CSV table of N, CA, C and O in Angstrom, one decimal:
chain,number,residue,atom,x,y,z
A,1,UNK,N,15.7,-6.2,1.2
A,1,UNK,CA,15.7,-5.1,0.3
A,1,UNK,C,14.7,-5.4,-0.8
A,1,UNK,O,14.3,-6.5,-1.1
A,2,UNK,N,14.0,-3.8,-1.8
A,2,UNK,CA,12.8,-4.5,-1.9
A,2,UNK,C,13.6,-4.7,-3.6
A,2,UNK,O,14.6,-4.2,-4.1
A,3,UNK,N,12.7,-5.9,-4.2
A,3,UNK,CA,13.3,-6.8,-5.2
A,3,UNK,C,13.6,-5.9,-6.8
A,3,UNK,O,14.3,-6.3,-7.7
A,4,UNK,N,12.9,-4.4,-6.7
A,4,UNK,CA,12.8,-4.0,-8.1
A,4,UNK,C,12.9,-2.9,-8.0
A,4,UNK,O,12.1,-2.0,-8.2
A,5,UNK,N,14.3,-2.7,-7.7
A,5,UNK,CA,14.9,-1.3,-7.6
A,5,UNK,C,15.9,-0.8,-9.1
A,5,UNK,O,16.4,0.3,-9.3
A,6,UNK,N,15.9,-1.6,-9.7
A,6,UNK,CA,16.6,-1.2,-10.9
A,6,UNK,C,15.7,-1.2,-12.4
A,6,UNK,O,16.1,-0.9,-13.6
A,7,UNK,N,14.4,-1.6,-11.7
A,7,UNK,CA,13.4,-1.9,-13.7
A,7,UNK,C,13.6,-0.4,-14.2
A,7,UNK,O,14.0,0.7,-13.9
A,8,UNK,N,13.2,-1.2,-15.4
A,8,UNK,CA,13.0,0.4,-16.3
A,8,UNK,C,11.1,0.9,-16.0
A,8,UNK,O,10.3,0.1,-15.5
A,9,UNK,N,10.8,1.9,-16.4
A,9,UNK,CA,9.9,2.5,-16.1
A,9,UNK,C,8.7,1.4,-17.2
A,9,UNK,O,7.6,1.5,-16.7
A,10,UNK,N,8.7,0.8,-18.2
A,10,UNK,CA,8.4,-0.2,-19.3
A,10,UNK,C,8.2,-1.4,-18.4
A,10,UNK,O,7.6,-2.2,-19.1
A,11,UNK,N,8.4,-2.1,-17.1
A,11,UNK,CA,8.8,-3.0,-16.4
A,11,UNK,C,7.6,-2.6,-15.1
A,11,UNK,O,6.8,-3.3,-14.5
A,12,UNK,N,7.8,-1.6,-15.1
A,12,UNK,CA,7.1,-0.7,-14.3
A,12,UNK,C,5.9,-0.8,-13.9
A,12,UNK,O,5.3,-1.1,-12.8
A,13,UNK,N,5.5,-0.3,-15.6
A,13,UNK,CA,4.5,0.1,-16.2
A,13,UNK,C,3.5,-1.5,-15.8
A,13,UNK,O,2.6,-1.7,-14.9
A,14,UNK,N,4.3,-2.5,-17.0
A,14,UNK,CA,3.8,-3.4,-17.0
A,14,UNK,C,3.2,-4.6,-15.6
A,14,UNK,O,2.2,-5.5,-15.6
A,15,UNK,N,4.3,-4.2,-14.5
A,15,UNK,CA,3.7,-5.0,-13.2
A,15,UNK,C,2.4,-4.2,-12.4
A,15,UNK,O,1.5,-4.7,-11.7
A,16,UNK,N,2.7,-2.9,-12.8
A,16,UNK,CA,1.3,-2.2,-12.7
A,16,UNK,C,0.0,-2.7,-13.3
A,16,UNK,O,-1.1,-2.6,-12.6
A,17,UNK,N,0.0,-3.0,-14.3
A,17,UNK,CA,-1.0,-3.3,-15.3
A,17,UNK,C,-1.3,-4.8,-15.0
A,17,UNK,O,-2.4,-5.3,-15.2
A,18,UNK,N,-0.3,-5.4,-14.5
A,18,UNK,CA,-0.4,-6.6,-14.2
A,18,UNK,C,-1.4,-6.9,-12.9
A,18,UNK,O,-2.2,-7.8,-12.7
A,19,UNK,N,-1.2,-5.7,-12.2
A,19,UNK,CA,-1.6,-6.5,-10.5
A,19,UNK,C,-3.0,-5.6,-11.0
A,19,UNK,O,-3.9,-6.0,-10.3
A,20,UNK,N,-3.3,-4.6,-11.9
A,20,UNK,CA,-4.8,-4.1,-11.7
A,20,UNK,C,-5.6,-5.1,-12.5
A,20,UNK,O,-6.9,-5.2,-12.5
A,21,UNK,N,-4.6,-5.9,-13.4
A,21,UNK,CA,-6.1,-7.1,-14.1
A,21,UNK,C,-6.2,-7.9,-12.9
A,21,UNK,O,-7.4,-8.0,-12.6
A,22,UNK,N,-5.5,-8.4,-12.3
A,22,UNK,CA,-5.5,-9.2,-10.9
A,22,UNK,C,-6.4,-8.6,-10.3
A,22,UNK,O,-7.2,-9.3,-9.8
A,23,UNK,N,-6.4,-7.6,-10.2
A,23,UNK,CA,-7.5,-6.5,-9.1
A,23,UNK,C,-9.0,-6.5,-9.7
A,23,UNK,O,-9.9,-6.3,-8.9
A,24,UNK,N,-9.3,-6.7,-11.3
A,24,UNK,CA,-10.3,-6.2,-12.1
A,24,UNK,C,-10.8,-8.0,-11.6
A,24,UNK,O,-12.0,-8.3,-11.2
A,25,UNK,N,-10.0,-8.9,-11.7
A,25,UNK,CA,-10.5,-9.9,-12.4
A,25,UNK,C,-11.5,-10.5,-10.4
A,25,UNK,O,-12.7,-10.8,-10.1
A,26,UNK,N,-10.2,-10.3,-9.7
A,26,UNK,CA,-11.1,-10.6,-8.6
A,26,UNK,C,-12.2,-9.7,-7.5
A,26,UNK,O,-12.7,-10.1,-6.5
A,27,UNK,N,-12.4,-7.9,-8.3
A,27,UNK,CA,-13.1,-7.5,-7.7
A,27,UNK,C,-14.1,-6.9,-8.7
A,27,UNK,O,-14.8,-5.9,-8.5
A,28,UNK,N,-14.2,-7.6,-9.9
A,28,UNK,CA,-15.1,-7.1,-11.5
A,28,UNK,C,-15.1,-5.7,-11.8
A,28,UNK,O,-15.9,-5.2,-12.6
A,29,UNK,N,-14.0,-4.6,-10.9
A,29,UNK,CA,-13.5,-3.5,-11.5
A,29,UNK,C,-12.1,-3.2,-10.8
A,29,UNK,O,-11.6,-3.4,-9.6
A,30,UNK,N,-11.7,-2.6,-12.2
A,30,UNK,CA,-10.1,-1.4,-11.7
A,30,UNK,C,-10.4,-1.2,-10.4
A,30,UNK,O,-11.6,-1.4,-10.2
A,31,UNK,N,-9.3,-0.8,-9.1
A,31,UNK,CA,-9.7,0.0,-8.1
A,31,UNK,C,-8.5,1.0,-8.3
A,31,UNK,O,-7.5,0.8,-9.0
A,32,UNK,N,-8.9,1.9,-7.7
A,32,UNK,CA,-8.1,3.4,-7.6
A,32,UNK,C,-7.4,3.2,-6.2
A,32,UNK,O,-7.8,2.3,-5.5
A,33,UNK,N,-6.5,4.2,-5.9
A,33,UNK,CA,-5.6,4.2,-5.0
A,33,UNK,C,-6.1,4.3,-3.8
A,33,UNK,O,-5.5,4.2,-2.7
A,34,UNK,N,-7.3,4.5,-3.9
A,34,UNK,CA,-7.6,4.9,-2.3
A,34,UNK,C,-8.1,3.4,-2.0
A,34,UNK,O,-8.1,2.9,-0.8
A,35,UNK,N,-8.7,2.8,-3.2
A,35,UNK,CA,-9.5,1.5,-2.6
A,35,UNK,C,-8.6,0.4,-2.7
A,35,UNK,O,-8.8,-0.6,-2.1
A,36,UNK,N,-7.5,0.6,-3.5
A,36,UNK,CA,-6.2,-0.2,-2.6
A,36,UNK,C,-5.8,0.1,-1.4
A,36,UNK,O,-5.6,-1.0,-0.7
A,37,UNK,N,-5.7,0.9,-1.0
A,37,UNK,CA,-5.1,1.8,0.2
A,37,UNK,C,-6.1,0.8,1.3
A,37,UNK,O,-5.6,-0.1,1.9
A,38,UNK,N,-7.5,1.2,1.4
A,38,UNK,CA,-8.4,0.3,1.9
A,38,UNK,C,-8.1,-1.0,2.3
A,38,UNK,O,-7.8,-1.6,3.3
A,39,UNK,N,-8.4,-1.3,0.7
A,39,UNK,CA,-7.5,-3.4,0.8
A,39,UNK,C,-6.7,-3.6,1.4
A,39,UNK,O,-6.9,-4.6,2.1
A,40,UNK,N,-5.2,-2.9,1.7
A,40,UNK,CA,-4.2,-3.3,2.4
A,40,UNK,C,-4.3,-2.4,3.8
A,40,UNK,O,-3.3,-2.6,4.5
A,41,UNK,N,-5.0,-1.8,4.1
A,41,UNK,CA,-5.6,-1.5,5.3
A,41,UNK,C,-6.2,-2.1,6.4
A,41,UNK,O,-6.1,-2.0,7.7
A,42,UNK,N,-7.1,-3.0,5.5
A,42,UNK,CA,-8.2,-3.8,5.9
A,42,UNK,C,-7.5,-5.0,6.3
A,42,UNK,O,-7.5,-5.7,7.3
A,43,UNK,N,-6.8,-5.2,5.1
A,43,UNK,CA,-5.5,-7.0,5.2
A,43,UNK,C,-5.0,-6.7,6.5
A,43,UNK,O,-5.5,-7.3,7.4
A,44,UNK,N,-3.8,-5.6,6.9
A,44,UNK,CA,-3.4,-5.5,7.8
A,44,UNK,C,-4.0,-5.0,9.0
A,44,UNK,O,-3.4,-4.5,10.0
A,45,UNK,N,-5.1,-5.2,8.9
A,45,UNK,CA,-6.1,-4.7,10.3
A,45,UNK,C,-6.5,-6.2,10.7
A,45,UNK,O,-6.4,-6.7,11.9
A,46,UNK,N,-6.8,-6.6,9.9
A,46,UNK,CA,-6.7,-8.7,9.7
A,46,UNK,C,-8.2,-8.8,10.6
A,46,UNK,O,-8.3,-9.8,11.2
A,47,UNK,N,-9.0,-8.2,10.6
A,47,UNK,CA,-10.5,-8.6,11.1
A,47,UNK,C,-12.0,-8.5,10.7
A,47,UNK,O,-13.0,-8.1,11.3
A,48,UNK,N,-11.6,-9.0,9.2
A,48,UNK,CA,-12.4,-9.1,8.1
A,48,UNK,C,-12.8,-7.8,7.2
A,48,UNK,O,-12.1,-6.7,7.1
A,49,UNK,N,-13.6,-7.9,6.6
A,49,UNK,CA,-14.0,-6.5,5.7
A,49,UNK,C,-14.9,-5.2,6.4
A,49,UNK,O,-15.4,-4.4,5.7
A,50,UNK,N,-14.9,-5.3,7.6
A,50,UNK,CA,-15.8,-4.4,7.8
A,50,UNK,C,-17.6,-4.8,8.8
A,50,UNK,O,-17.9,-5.8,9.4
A,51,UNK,N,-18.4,-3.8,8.6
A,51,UNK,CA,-18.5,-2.6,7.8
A,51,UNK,C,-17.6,-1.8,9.1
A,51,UNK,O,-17.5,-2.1,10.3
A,52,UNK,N,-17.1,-0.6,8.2
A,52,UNK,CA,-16.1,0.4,8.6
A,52,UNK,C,-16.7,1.9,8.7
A,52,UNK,O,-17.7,2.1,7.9
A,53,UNK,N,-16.3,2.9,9.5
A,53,UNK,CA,-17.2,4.2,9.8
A,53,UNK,C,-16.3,4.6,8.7
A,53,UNK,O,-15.2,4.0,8.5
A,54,UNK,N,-16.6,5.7,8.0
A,54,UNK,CA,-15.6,7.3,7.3
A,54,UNK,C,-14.4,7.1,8.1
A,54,UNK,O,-13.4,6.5,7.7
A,55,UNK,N,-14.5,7.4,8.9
A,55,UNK,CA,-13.2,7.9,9.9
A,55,UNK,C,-12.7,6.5,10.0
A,55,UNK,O,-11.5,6.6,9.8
A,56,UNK,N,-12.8,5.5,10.1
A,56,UNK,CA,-12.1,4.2,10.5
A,56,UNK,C,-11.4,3.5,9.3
A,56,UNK,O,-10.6,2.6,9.4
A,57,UNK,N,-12.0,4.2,7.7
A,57,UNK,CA,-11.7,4.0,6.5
A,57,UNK,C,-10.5,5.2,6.8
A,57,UNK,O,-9.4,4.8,6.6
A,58,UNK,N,-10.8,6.5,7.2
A,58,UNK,CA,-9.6,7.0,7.2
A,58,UNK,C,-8.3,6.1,7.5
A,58,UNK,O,-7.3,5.8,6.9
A,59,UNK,N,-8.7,6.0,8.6
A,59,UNK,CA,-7.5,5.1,9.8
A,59,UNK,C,-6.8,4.2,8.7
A,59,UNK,O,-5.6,4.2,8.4
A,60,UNK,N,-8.0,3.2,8.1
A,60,UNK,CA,-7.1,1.7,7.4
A,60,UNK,C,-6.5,2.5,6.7
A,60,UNK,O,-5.3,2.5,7.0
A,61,UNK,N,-6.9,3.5,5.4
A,61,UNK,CA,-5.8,4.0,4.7
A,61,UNK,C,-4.6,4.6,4.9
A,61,UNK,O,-3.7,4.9,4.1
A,62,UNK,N,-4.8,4.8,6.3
A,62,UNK,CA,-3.4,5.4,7.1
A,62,UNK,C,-2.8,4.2,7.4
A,62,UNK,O,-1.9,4.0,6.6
A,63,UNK,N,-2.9,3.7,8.0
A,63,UNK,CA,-2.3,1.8,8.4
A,63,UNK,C,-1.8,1.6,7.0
A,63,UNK,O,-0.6,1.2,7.0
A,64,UNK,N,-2.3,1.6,5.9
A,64,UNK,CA,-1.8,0.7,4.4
A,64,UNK,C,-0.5,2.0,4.1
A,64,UNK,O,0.5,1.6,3.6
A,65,UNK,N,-0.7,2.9,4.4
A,65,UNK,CA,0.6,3.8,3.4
A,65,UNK,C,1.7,3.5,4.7
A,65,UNK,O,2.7,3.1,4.3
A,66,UNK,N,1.6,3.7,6.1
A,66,UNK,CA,2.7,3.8,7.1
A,66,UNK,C,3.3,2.5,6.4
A,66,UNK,O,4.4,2.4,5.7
A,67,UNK,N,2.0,1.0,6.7
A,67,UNK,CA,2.8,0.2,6.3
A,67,UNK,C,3.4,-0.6,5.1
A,67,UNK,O,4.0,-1.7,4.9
A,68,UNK,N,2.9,0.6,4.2
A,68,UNK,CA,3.5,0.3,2.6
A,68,UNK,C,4.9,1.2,3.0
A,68,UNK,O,6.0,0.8,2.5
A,69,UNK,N,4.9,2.5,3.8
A,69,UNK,CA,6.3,2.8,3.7
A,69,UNK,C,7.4,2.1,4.9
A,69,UNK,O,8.4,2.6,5.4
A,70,UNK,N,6.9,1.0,5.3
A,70,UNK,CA,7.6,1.0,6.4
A,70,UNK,C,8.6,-0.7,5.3
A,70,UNK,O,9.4,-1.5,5.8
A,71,UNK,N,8.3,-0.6,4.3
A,71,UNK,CA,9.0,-2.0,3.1
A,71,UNK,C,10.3,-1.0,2.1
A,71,UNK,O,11.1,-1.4,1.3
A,72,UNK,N,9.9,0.3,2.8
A,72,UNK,CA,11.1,1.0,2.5
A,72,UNK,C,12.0,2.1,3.3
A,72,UNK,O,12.6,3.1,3.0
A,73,UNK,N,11.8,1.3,4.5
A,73,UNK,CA,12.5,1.9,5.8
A,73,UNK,C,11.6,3.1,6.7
A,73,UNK,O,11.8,3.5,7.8
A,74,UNK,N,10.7,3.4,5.9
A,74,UNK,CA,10.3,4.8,6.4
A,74,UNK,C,9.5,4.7,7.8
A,74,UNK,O,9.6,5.6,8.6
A,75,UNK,N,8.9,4.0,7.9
A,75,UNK,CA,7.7,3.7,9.4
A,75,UNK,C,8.2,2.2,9.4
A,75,UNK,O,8.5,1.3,8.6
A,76,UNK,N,8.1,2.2,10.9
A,76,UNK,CA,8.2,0.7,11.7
A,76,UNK,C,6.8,0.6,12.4
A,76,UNK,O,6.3,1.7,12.6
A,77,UNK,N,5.9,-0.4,12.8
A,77,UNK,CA,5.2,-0.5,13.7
A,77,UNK,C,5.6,-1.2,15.2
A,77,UNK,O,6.2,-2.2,15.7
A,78,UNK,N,5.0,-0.2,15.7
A,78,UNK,CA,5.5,0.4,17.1
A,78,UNK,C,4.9,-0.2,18.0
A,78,UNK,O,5.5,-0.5,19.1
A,79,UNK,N,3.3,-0.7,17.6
A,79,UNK,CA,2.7,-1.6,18.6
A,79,UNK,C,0.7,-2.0,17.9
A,79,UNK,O,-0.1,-1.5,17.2
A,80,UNK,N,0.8,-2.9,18.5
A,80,UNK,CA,-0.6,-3.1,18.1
A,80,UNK,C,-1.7,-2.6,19.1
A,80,UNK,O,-1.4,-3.2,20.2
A,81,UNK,N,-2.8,-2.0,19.5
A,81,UNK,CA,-3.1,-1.6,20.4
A,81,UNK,C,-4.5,-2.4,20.7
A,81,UNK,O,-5.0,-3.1,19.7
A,82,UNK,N,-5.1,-2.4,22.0
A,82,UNK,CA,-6.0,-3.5,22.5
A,82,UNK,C,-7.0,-3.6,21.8
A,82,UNK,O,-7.6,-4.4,22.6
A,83,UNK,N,-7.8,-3.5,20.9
A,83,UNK,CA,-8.5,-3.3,19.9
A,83,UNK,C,-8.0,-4.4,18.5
A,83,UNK,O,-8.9,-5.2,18.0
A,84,UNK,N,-6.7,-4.4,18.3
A,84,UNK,CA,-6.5,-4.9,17.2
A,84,UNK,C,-5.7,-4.0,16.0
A,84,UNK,O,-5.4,-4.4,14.9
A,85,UNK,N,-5.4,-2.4,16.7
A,85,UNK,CA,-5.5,-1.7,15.4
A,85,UNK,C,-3.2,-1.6,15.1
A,85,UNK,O,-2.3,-1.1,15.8
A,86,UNK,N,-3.1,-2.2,14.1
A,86,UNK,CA,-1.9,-1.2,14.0
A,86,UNK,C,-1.4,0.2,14.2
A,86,UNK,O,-2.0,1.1,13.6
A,87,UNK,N,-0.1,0.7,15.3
A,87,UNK,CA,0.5,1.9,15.1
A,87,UNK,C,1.8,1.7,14.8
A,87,UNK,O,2.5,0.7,15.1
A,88,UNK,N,2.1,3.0,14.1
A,88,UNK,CA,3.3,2.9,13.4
A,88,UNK,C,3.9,4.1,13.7
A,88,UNK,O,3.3,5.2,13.8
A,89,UNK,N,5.4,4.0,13.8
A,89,UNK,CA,5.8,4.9,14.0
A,89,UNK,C,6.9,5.5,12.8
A,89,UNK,O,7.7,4.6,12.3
A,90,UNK,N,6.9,7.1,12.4
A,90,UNK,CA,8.0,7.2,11.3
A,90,UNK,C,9.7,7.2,11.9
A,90,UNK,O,10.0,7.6,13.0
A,91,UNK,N,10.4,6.7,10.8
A,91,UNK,CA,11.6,6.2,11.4
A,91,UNK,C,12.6,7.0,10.7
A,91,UNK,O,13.7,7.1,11.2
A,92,UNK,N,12.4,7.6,9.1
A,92,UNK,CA,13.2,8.3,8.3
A,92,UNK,C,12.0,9.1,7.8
A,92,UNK,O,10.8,8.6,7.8
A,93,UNK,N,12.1,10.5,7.2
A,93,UNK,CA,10.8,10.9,6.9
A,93,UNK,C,10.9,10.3,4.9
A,93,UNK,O,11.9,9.9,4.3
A,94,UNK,N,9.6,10.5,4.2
A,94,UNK,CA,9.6,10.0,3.1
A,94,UNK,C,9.8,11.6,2.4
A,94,UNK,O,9.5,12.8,2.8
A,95,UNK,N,10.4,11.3,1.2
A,95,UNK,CA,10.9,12.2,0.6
A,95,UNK,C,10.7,13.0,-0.1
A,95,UNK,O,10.6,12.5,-1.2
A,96,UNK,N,10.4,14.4,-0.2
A,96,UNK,CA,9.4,14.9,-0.5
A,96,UNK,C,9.3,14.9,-2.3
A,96,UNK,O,10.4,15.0,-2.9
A,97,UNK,N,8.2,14.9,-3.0
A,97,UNK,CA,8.4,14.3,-4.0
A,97,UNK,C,6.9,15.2,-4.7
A,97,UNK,O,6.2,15.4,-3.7
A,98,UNK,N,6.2,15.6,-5.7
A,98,UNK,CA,5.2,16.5,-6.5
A,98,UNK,C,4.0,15.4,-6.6
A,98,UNK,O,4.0,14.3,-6.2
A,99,UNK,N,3.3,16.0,-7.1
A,99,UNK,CA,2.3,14.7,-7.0
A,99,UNK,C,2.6,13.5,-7.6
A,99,UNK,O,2.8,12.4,-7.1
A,100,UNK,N,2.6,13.8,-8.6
A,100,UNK,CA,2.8,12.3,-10.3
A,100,UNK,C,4.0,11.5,-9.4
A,100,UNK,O,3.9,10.3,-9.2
A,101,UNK,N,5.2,12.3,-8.8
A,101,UNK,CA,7.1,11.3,-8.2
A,101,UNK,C,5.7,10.6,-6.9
A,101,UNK,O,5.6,9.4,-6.9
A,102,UNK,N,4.8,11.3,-6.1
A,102,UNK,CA,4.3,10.6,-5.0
A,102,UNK,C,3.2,9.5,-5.4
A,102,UNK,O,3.0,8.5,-4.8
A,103,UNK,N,2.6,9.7,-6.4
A,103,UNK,CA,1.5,9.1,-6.9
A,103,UNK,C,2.7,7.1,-7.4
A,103,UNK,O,2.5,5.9,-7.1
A,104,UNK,N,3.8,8.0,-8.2
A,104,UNK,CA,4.3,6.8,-8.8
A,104,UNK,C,5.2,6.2,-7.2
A,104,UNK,O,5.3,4.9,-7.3
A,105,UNK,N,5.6,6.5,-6.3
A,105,UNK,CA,6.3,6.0,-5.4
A,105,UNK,C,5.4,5.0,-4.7
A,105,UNK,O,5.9,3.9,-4.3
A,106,UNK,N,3.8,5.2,-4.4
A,106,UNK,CA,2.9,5.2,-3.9
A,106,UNK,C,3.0,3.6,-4.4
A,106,UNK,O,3.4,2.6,-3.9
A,107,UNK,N,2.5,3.8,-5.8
A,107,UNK,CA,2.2,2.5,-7.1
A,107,UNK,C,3.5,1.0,-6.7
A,107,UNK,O,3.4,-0.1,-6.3
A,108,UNK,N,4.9,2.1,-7.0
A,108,UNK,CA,5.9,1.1,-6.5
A,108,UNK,C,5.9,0.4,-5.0
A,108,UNK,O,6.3,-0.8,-4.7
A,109,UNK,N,5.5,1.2,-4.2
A,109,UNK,CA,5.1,0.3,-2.8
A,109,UNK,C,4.4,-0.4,-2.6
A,109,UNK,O,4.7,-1.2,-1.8
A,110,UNK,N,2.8,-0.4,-3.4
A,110,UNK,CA,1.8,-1.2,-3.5
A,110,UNK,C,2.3,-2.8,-4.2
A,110,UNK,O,1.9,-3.9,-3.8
A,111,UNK,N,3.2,-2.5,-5.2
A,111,UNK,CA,3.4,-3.8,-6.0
A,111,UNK,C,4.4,-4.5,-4.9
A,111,UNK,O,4.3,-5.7,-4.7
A,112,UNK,N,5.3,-3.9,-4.5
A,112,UNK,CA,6.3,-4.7,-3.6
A,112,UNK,C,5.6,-5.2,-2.6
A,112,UNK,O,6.1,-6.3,-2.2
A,113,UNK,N,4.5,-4.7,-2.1
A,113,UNK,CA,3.5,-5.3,-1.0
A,113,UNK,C,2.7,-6.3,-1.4
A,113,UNK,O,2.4,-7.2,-0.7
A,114,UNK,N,2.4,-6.2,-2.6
A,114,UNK,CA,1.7,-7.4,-2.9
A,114,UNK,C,2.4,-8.4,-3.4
A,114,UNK,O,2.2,-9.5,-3.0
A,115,UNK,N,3.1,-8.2,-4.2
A,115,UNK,CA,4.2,-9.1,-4.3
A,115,UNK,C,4.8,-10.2,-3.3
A,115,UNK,O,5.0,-11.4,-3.4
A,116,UNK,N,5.0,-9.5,-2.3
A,116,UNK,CA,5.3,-10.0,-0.8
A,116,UNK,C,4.3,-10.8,-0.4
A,116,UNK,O,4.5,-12.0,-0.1
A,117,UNK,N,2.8,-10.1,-0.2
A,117,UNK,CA,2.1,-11.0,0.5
A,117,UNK,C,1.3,-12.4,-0.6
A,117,UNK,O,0.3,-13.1,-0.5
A,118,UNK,N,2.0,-12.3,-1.4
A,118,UNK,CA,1.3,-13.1,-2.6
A,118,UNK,C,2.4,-14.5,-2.5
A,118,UNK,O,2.3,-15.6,-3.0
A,119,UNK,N,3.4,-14.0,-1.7
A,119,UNK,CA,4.7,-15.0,-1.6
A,119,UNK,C,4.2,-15.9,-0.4
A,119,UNK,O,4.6,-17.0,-0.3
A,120,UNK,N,3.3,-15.4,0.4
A,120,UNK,CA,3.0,-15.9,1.8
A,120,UNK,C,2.1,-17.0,2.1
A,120,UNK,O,1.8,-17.4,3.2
């Protein structure tokens, strides 16, 4: 179960802020959601950085949200295919939510993900 289901939005805020100086300090800028999305794309693709086509950057960022939602039941992965690439399958649909509820659900997934792989 993921560890920070009860903070206040101040707690929030703050582990946010936390993991983007972590982010600033080892990539010498902020990154925005999609080049996280990327990063944990790329991590869970596990065969280095690249270089990557458009369309295969599509893919990682699809691999990073399945498996950012799959730390909250929503997608399992289903199989790895001969290539190397993660698939994932949805298992509960995620909830439908306006931009800012998806943007912030997004944020909370990212920190539990990293959080996790920072434990490893």
């Amino acid at each position: 179960m993921p560890l920070h289901v009860d903070e206040t939005e101040a707690q929030f805020e703050a582990r946010w802020w936390e993991l983007m100086n972590e982010m600033r300090a080892r990539f010498g800028k902020k990154p925005d959601l999609n080049a996280l999305l990327l990063l944990i794309g790329v991590q869970e693709l596990g065969q280095g950085a690249g270089p990557f086509t458009k369309e295969q950057k599509q893919d990682l960022m699809h691999i990073a949200t399945c498996r950012l939602f799959s730390l909250s039941g929503h997608y399992a992965l289903d199989h790895v295919d001969e290539e190397g690439w993660p698939h994932y399958t949805l298992v509960k649909p995620v909830p439908f939510a306006n931009l800012k509820e998806q943007e912030r659900m997004l944020k909370w997934h990212i920190l539990e993900y990293f959080e996790a792989f920072m434990k490893e």
